[in-house]
XYZ file of C-alpha atoms in Angstrom:
546
model
C 134.803 232.171 78.660
C 133.145 229.408 79.410
C 129.354 231.140 79.050
C 130.607 232.372 75.836
C 131.700 228.430 74.662
C 128.523 227.216 76.540
C 125.673 229.147 75.108
C 125.918 229.815 71.317
C 124.339 226.306 70.253
C 121.338 227.777 73.376
C 117.639 227.936 72.040
C 117.327 231.659 73.758
C 120.326 232.588 72.389
C 118.482 231.557 68.698
C 115.396 233.086 70.416
C 117.417 236.337 71.309
C 119.296 236.731 67.882
C 116.606 235.048 65.024
C 117.494 239.003 63.567
C 120.900 237.430 62.529
C 121.134 235.432 59.576
C 125.191 236.094 57.968
C 127.062 233.100 58.571
C 130.342 234.683 60.353
C 132.675 232.838 62.827
C 131.712 234.908 65.612
C 132.686 232.745 68.297
C 136.153 233.666 67.285
C 135.561 236.820 66.863
C 134.179 236.842 70.471
C 136.742 234.616 71.919
C 139.869 237.200 70.745
C 138.091 240.038 72.916
C 140.409 240.659 75.547
C 139.348 240.932 78.969
C 136.770 237.990 78.614
C 133.363 239.815 78.902
C 132.129 238.755 82.061
C 128.359 237.423 80.855
C 127.979 237.074 77.094
C 125.096 234.864 74.087
C 126.416 234.109 71.638
C 124.270 234.163 68.402
C 124.607 234.165 64.207
C 125.036 236.250 61.571
C 126.506 240.234 61.983
C 125.840 243.775 61.908
C 127.853 246.111 59.253
C 128.736 249.062 60.293
C 130.306 250.726 56.842
C 129.101 254.136 57.600
C 126.604 253.170 60.250
C 124.365 255.971 61.676
C 124.533 257.079 65.078
C 122.242 258.357 68.018
C 123.912 259.685 70.990
C 120.578 261.279 71.984
C 120.356 259.505 75.356
C 123.716 260.041 76.711
C 123.194 261.569 79.558
C 126.162 263.430 79.582
C 128.915 265.452 77.290
C 131.925 263.655 78.589
C 130.659 260.581 77.031
C 128.668 261.360 74.546
C 132.030 263.647 73.015
C 134.026 260.733 73.291
C 131.726 258.204 71.392
C 131.647 261.056 68.571
C 135.603 260.038 68.850
C 134.299 256.609 67.809
C 131.982 257.472 65.025
C 135.394 259.916 63.686
C 137.679 256.855 63.597
C 134.853 254.235 62.713
C 134.988 256.899 59.402
C 138.358 256.854 59.114
C 139.271 253.174 58.844
C 136.225 251.782 57.515
C 136.231 253.606 54.426
C 132.762 254.768 54.513
C 131.860 257.888 56.349
C 129.595 257.513 59.810
C 127.553 260.140 61.376
C 125.259 261.102 64.515
C 121.527 261.563 63.963
C 118.330 262.440 66.464
C 116.180 258.660 65.551
C 116.956 255.910 63.278
C 119.806 254.760 63.611
C 121.442 251.819 63.515
C 123.359 252.195 66.591
C 122.544 253.707 69.908
C 123.646 254.908 72.581
C 122.194 254.701 75.624
C 122.040 256.242 79.987
C 121.221 253.667 82.460
C 121.113 253.781 86.263
C 120.351 250.842 86.939
C 123.747 249.775 85.178
C 126.577 249.575 87.955
C 130.147 251.831 87.698
C 132.159 250.825 84.701
C 129.554 248.585 83.445
C 128.678 248.710 80.172
C 125.462 246.813 77.723
C 126.126 245.747 74.568
C 123.373 244.058 71.870
C 124.033 243.516 68.438
C 121.353 242.010 65.898
C 120.955 242.503 61.798
C 119.405 245.710 62.735
C 121.435 247.409 64.652
C 123.684 247.859 68.217
C 122.302 249.345 71.598
C 124.953 250.434 73.633
C 123.906 250.968 77.644
C 126.147 252.330 80.543
C 125.789 253.904 83.762
C 128.557 256.405 83.504
C 131.700 257.041 80.776
C 134.139 254.651 82.032
C 131.408 252.352 81.471
C 130.644 253.998 78.064
C 134.340 253.592 77.400
C 135.073 250.339 77.242
C 131.956 249.739 75.358
C 133.399 250.960 72.464
C 136.886 249.059 73.733
C 135.098 245.772 74.089
C 133.218 247.031 70.296
C 136.612 247.904 68.384
C 138.148 245.014 69.553
C 135.484 242.393 68.008
C 136.092 245.135 64.932
C 139.270 244.091 62.169
C 142.003 245.231 64.148
C 142.327 248.305 61.720
C 140.210 250.111 63.786
C 143.491 250.819 65.623
C 145.289 252.541 62.792
C 145.205 256.096 61.140
C 144.070 254.652 57.306
C 141.553 253.315 55.509
C 141.245 249.717 55.339
C 137.516 249.197 53.294
C 138.515 245.411 52.537
C 138.430 244.628 55.489
C 134.803 242.271 56.707
C 133.433 246.327 59.356
C 130.448 244.201 60.826
C 130.441 243.532 64.430
C 128.301 240.035 64.831
C 125.404 239.030 66.876
C 126.023 238.943 70.160
C 123.959 240.092 73.483
C 127.027 241.029 76.214
C 126.599 242.390 79.887
C 130.344 243.722 81.569
C 131.316 244.833 84.796
C 134.239 244.800 86.097
C 135.025 241.877 89.397
C 137.644 244.687 90.971
C 137.217 248.595 90.744
C 141.519 249.098 91.329
C 143.442 247.779 88.238
C 146.629 249.432 88.015
C 149.889 249.539 86.870
C 152.932 251.629 87.989
C 155.088 253.012 86.337
C 158.877 253.784 87.934
C 159.761 257.126 86.561
C 163.392 256.928 88.144
C 165.103 254.580 87.735
C 165.356 256.044 84.323
C 163.081 258.413 82.903
C 160.427 258.058 80.210
C 159.717 261.979 79.881
C 155.533 263.275 78.553
C 154.872 261.345 75.433
C 155.959 257.595 76.479
C 153.869 257.976 80.026
C 150.861 258.617 77.474
C 151.433 255.942 75.100
C 151.524 253.906 78.707
C 147.567 255.173 79.280
C 146.815 254.704 76.036
C 147.321 250.898 76.235
C 145.751 250.571 79.220
C 143.213 252.329 78.103
C 142.691 249.415 75.381
C 142.187 247.437 78.140
C 140.127 248.621 80.752
C 143.094 249.022 83.433
C 142.399 252.248 84.905
C 144.746 253.065 87.520
C 148.500 254.451 87.275
C 150.279 254.375 89.815
C 153.317 256.369 88.951
C 155.916 255.967 91.576
C 157.942 259.910 90.947
C 161.081 259.650 93.624
C 163.483 257.794 94.622
C 167.295 257.916 95.922
C 168.487 258.073 91.817
C 166.217 260.727 90.809
C 163.076 263.547 91.843
C 161.204 263.769 88.967
C 158.572 266.578 90.005
C 158.332 270.157 90.286
C 158.387 271.821 93.589
C 157.510 275.684 93.514
C 158.585 276.016 97.605
C 161.970 273.031 97.215
C 163.546 273.948 93.446
C 166.131 272.632 94.086
C 164.422 268.921 94.784
C 164.579 269.406 90.653
C 167.568 271.744 89.868
C 169.624 268.615 91.970
C 167.248 265.884 92.835
C 166.115 265.332 89.514
C 170.035 264.787 88.351
C 172.890 262.103 88.826
C 176.463 261.775 88.077
C 176.345 258.431 86.237
C 174.446 255.016 86.102
C 175.401 251.409 87.502
C 176.543 249.800 84.481
C 174.582 246.564 84.133
C 173.936 244.757 87.735
C 177.962 246.461 89.119
C 176.700 248.251 92.130
C 180.741 249.325 92.223
C 180.525 250.586 88.072
C 179.113 253.769 86.786
C 178.960 255.143 83.596
C 179.694 258.375 84.308
C 176.849 260.207 82.489
C 174.972 262.728 84.019
C 171.179 261.788 84.210
C 168.131 262.681 84.718
C 164.641 264.727 83.675
C 161.819 265.863 86.086
C 158.163 266.953 84.932
C 156.840 270.505 85.275
C 153.188 271.061 86.621
C 152.302 272.263 83.695
C 152.910 268.722 82.816
C 151.943 267.182 85.688
C 148.165 268.987 84.638
C 148.434 268.102 81.214
C 149.040 263.778 81.771
C 146.850 263.836 84.776
C 144.234 265.516 82.031
C 145.047 262.796 79.457
C 144.675 259.689 81.437
C 141.163 262.022 82.453
C 139.967 261.465 79.313
C 140.753 257.452 78.836
C 139.102 256.154 81.698
C 142.666 256.642 84.175
C 143.219 257.804 87.436
C 146.688 258.380 88.088
C 148.153 257.963 92.125
C 151.243 259.603 92.667
C 153.772 258.380 95.051
C 156.200 259.592 97.677
C 158.042 257.779 98.861
C 158.772 258.327 102.250
C 160.492 258.571 104.795
C 163.187 256.354 103.742
C 164.066 255.961 99.297
C 164.474 259.640 100.109
C 168.628 260.219 99.135
C 167.872 262.691 95.477
C 165.612 265.428 98.357
C 168.477 264.613 100.797
C 170.670 265.256 98.056
C 168.968 269.041 97.527
C 168.542 269.331 100.884
C 171.116 268.181 103.546
C 168.743 269.407 106.716
C 167.060 266.554 105.892
C 168.719 263.997 107.104
C 170.166 262.574 109.878
C 173.831 263.527 109.096
C 172.985 266.442 107.494
C 175.426 264.760 104.158
C 176.850 265.648 102.695
C 174.653 263.123 100.630
C 174.254 262.943 96.631
C 171.766 261.439 94.108
C 172.685 257.799 94.137
C 174.405 256.032 90.372
C 174.102 252.269 91.693
C 170.237 250.480 92.298
C 170.019 248.717 95.343
C 168.306 249.949 99.645
C 170.129 252.796 101.003
C 171.076 253.879 104.043
C 170.565 257.179 104.846
C 167.067 258.626 105.556
C 164.190 261.405 106.153
C 165.170 262.430 109.997
C 162.035 261.962 111.902
C 162.822 263.808 114.826
C 163.109 267.330 113.230
C 159.787 269.114 113.268
C 161.524 270.496 109.641
C 160.944 267.144 108.193
C 157.680 267.275 108.410
C 157.139 270.929 108.011
C 158.994 270.148 104.716
C 157.017 266.888 103.856
C 154.024 268.597 104.986
C 154.512 271.359 102.167
C 155.819 268.982 99.080
C 152.525 266.740 99.228
C 150.330 269.926 99.656
C 151.965 270.954 96.314
C 151.931 267.300 95.112
C 148.141 266.468 96.130
C 146.607 269.319 94.309
C 147.334 268.403 90.998
C 146.248 265.322 91.525
C 142.810 264.598 92.022
C 143.092 260.869 92.683
C 141.521 259.833 96.259
C 144.147 257.833 97.001
C 147.723 259.023 97.563
C 151.428 256.314 97.798
C 153.436 257.757 100.887
C 155.706 254.483 99.655
C 157.204 253.241 103.450
C 159.352 250.395 102.060
C 162.941 249.585 102.570
C 163.208 251.761 105.386
C 166.186 250.873 106.875
C 165.927 252.476 110.018
C 170.093 252.336 111.082
C 170.739 256.331 111.415
C 168.056 256.370 113.906
C 169.254 254.198 116.529
C 172.351 256.472 116.090
C 170.646 259.773 115.771
C 170.256 262.472 118.974
C 166.862 263.996 117.368
C 165.037 260.647 116.334
C 165.879 259.062 120.370
C 165.043 261.702 122.062
C 161.596 261.451 120.171
C 160.825 258.319 120.582
C 161.750 258.989 124.486
C 159.831 261.553 124.613
C 157.114 259.537 122.657
C 156.739 256.387 125.381
C 158.300 254.463 122.012
C 159.509 251.092 123.475
C 160.548 247.456 121.397
C 158.464 244.749 122.159
C 157.477 241.280 119.980
C 155.428 242.782 117.919
C 158.153 245.896 116.600
C 161.322 248.005 117.338
C 161.216 251.183 118.036
C 162.229 252.204 114.911
C 159.045 250.182 113.475
C 156.796 252.619 115.861
C 158.973 255.374 115.035
C 158.053 254.574 111.177
C 154.431 254.448 112.113
C 154.705 257.698 113.891
C 155.527 259.351 110.879
C 153.036 257.840 108.681
C 149.746 258.605 110.943
C 150.984 261.836 110.574
C 151.543 261.207 107.146
C 147.896 260.058 107.209
C 146.253 262.624 109.386
C 148.241 265.538 106.864
C 146.668 263.803 104.233
C 143.161 263.505 105.027
C 142.924 267.138 105.538
C 143.567 267.616 101.769
C 141.103 264.939 100.439
C 143.609 262.176 100.650
C 143.210 258.334 102.071
C 146.989 257.249 101.689
C 148.656 253.976 100.437
C 151.784 252.358 101.851
C 153.715 249.367 100.934
C 152.954 246.279 103.369
C 156.093 247.360 105.763
C 152.799 250.314 107.021
C 151.301 247.160 109.012
C 155.171 246.851 111.173
C 154.131 248.845 114.511
C 150.868 250.325 114.206
C 148.524 251.215 111.287
C 146.144 254.082 112.002
C 142.323 253.272 110.209
C 141.755 253.272 106.971
C 145.233 253.019 105.076
C 145.706 251.463 102.007
C 148.480 248.297 102.034
C 149.347 247.199 98.563
C 151.089 243.497 99.494
C 154.327 243.592 97.132
C 156.761 241.333 99.534
C 154.106 238.079 98.563
C 150.564 238.344 99.056
C 150.680 237.498 102.927
C 151.075 240.884 103.629
C 148.225 240.847 101.781
C 145.660 238.687 104.168
C 146.827 239.708 107.049
C 145.722 242.854 106.409
C 142.720 241.961 105.512
C 142.250 239.730 107.866
C 142.981 243.109 110.486
C 140.140 245.085 108.376
C 142.806 247.176 106.255
C 141.292 247.168 102.370
C 144.388 245.904 100.649
C 145.869 246.462 96.223
C 147.224 243.180 96.391
C 150.620 242.952 93.994
C 152.471 240.178 95.185
C 156.071 240.512 93.312
C 156.005 236.718 92.602
C 153.091 237.281 90.474
C 152.576 240.927 89.536
C 156.830 242.402 89.211
C 157.020 242.649 85.476
C 160.269 243.693 85.692
C 161.197 240.039 86.379
C 162.455 237.976 83.352
C 159.405 237.229 81.366
C 160.710 233.638 80.945
C 163.680 231.409 82.224
C 165.897 231.215 79.689
C 167.692 234.035 80.659
C 170.067 233.867 77.487
C 167.104 235.298 76.011
C 166.205 238.226 77.786
C 166.927 241.449 78.048
C 169.294 241.998 81.035
C 166.692 242.626 84.057
C 165.865 242.335 87.577
C 165.779 238.148 87.705
C 169.093 235.484 87.825
C 166.856 232.743 89.033
C 165.518 231.261 86.325
C 163.182 230.125 88.881
C 162.165 233.566 89.889
C 160.960 234.340 85.664
C 157.726 235.632 85.746
C 155.694 234.102 82.141
C 152.743 234.813 81.012
C 150.941 232.574 82.421
C 151.952 232.877 85.995
C 150.522 236.241 85.589
C 147.684 235.264 84.413
C 147.154 232.390 87.474
C 146.972 234.816 90.233
C 143.614 233.957 92.332
C 143.961 237.588 94.511
C 141.409 235.970 97.023
C 143.644 232.656 96.995
C 143.535 232.048 101.126
C 141.779 235.105 102.431
C 138.560 233.753 103.996
C 135.146 235.033 102.519
C 134.844 238.108 104.656
C 137.519 239.413 104.684
C 137.860 239.514 100.577
C 135.893 242.590 99.869
C 138.496 244.301 101.240
C 140.892 243.464 97.997
C 139.920 246.341 96.357
C 141.800 245.170 93.095
C 145.208 243.702 91.428
C 148.407 246.035 90.760
C 151.783 244.692 87.971
C 154.593 246.627 88.947
C 157.417 248.231 86.132
C 160.552 249.114 87.901
C 163.242 249.905 85.887
C 167.031 249.937 87.538
C 167.489 247.793 84.158
C 164.795 248.920 81.385
C 166.636 252.187 79.776
C 164.328 253.131 77.303
C 160.531 253.256 76.093
C 160.936 250.472 73.454
C 162.350 247.917 76.615
C 159.495 249.373 78.792
C 157.037 248.143 76.225
C 158.744 245.339 76.105
C 158.554 244.609 79.975
C 154.823 245.745 79.643
C 153.909 243.352 77.108
C 152.152 241.259 76.629
C 152.002 239.983 80.392
C 149.429 244.137 81.257
C 147.099 241.694 78.882
C 147.210 238.567 80.809
C 147.700 241.173 83.997
C 143.810 242.737 82.368
C 141.375 239.400 83.130
C 143.424 238.924 86.262
C 142.510 242.667 87.145
C 138.411 242.301 84.913
C 137.663 238.819 85.376
C 135.077 236.787 86.707
C 137.378 233.436 89.079
C 135.423 231.428 86.722
C 135.779 233.034 83.936
C 139.547 233.214 82.685
C 140.170 230.930 80.494
C 144.163 231.318 79.472
C 144.652 228.587 76.679
C 141.266 230.982 74.641
C 143.504 234.355 76.059
C 146.971 232.988 74.722
C 144.758 232.362 71.393
C 143.787 235.554 71.350
C 147.130 238.104 72.090
C 148.687 235.837 69.127
C 145.796 236.252 67.215
C 143.651 239.991 67.210
C 145.530 241.398 69.561
C 149.008 241.083 68.013
C 147.885 242.369 65.301
C 146.521 245.535 67.511
C 149.585 246.163 69.596
C 151.625 246.154 66.443
C 149.278 248.931 64.775
C 149.217 250.930 67.670
C 153.297 250.772 67.159
C 154.101 249.935 70.704
C 157.639 247.123 70.951
C 156.007 244.219 72.791
C 157.622 240.306 73.537
C 156.400 237.520 71.258
C-alpha cells in the first residue's frame, strides 16, 4: 500500500482531514485491509460508530439499500448499541453516484461522519466490506462485544478493482461438498471481493447437477463404487460415494451468490472428462461401453463420440437446461485433456473427419480439428442462449472461433498466445493458481495433496507474486479479463480440508486480482493476514493454514 504509507504526513491529507483529532494508530488499521485499496489518504483521529445513524435516501436501488441495512443490523448486534435509519443529519450517508466506475466505491471518514458513494450494487457491497475490515473483527461475529474500540480511522478512499474477473474454481466432482459448504465458500469470497465462482459440476468421477431430460445422469452418473486410497491408482476403498444438486438447489445457490456480488459460471466439461455421463448413457461413446464411473483419479481414454449426431442432441439438451439455471454471460465448456485415442479407431468419427475434410498438418492433427468442430458447434448453440464460452487452453489447438475466452492453466503460455491472437483470457496458471498444490515445500508437514515435488509447492508468497500480464505486450494486455485460483479436490475429501487448502492463499489471490500492480506489498499483506484477517477467519469459523 505505497500510497497510504507515503501520505500520512502530507499537508494535503492534514488539510482534508482537519476535523479528525483523536489519536489512534490509523496506519495499522488501514494497512490491515485485504485486498488493499488502490487509493487512500489517511489522517489522524477517528469516528465512533456505536449507535450511529444511517441515511440511505441517496441509494437508488432497493437491493443495495437492503444490503446496507444488513450491515446496520450487524453493527447494532455486535457493537452492543442499536443503530438506526434516518432521513437526514445522519452519521453515515450512502449515495449512488454515476461518476464511479462499476464495482468501485469512495469512502470519506471524518470526525463528524462517514460518506460512502458507489455506482452499483457491488460497489456498495465492497465499500461495506472495507468498512468492516476497518472495524474490530468482532463485527463478523454473532454476539455483542461493546468493549471493543468501535471506531473508524479518518481517511479518504477511492477504490476499484484492477480486473473485472476475480475468480476461484471449486471442483465438486472428485469430492462432493453440498449446498452449505458451497455457501460458506461464497461467503468468504465476498469478504475479500472475489466475484466469480467457477463451479466444476461434471467429471469422470461424478455428475453433480440434475438434468430433467436425462435422469440417469444423477441416478447412475452421480455415484461411484469406491474411491482411490492415497495415491495408489489401482486401489479403492469400496465405499459407494456421490451426490448431486437438484435444480431447485442450484437456483437457491445462484441467488445466494448474487446477493454476495458473485456470479456463478457453470462448467460442463466436454468432450473428455465425461465417463460419468457415458456410464449413464453408453450410446454417447464411440464403443458403446460398458462404462463405469471412475473410482480413481487421472485422465480417461474415453470421450464423447462426435461422429454421431445424437451426441450433439444430448449436448444441446443438457447445456440448454444448465444455461437456463445460470444467468452468467459465460459458460465454461472445459475442453481439456481429451485424449482422442478412441476417435482414431471410431468409424463414425473417421467418417465425420472425412466428410469435413479435416487433415493433419504442422498446426494440428485431424483429431484436434475434430475437437475444434465440437467446440464451434457448442459455442454456436450457447450463443443462442445468450452465452459466451470459456474453455481451458487446449481449445486453442486446431481452430477457435471468434468470441471464445481462453482460461490459461498450463502455465501462462496459452494465455499469452491467446491474448496476442485477440482472444480474451482468464489467467489461471497452475504454477501460481492451483490451490490443490502443497502450501509448503516441507511435504511431510502438509496433508496429502497433488504435489510430489517440493519445488512445485505453492506457498502463499508464490501466489502473491503472480503478475498476470507478465510477458504480454502492452497493446494486448486489455485481453486479460482477470485471474482465477483453482481448487481441484482429488485429495480434498472434506469441507474442513477444502477450507484449509483455500485459506489463506485466497487472500493473497484477492490482492493479485484487485490491486494495481504497483500497489502490492507482501510484508504489509503478511502483517494484515496474521493480525486482523486471521481473527476474522477464526470468528467466522473457517479452517485455515496458519
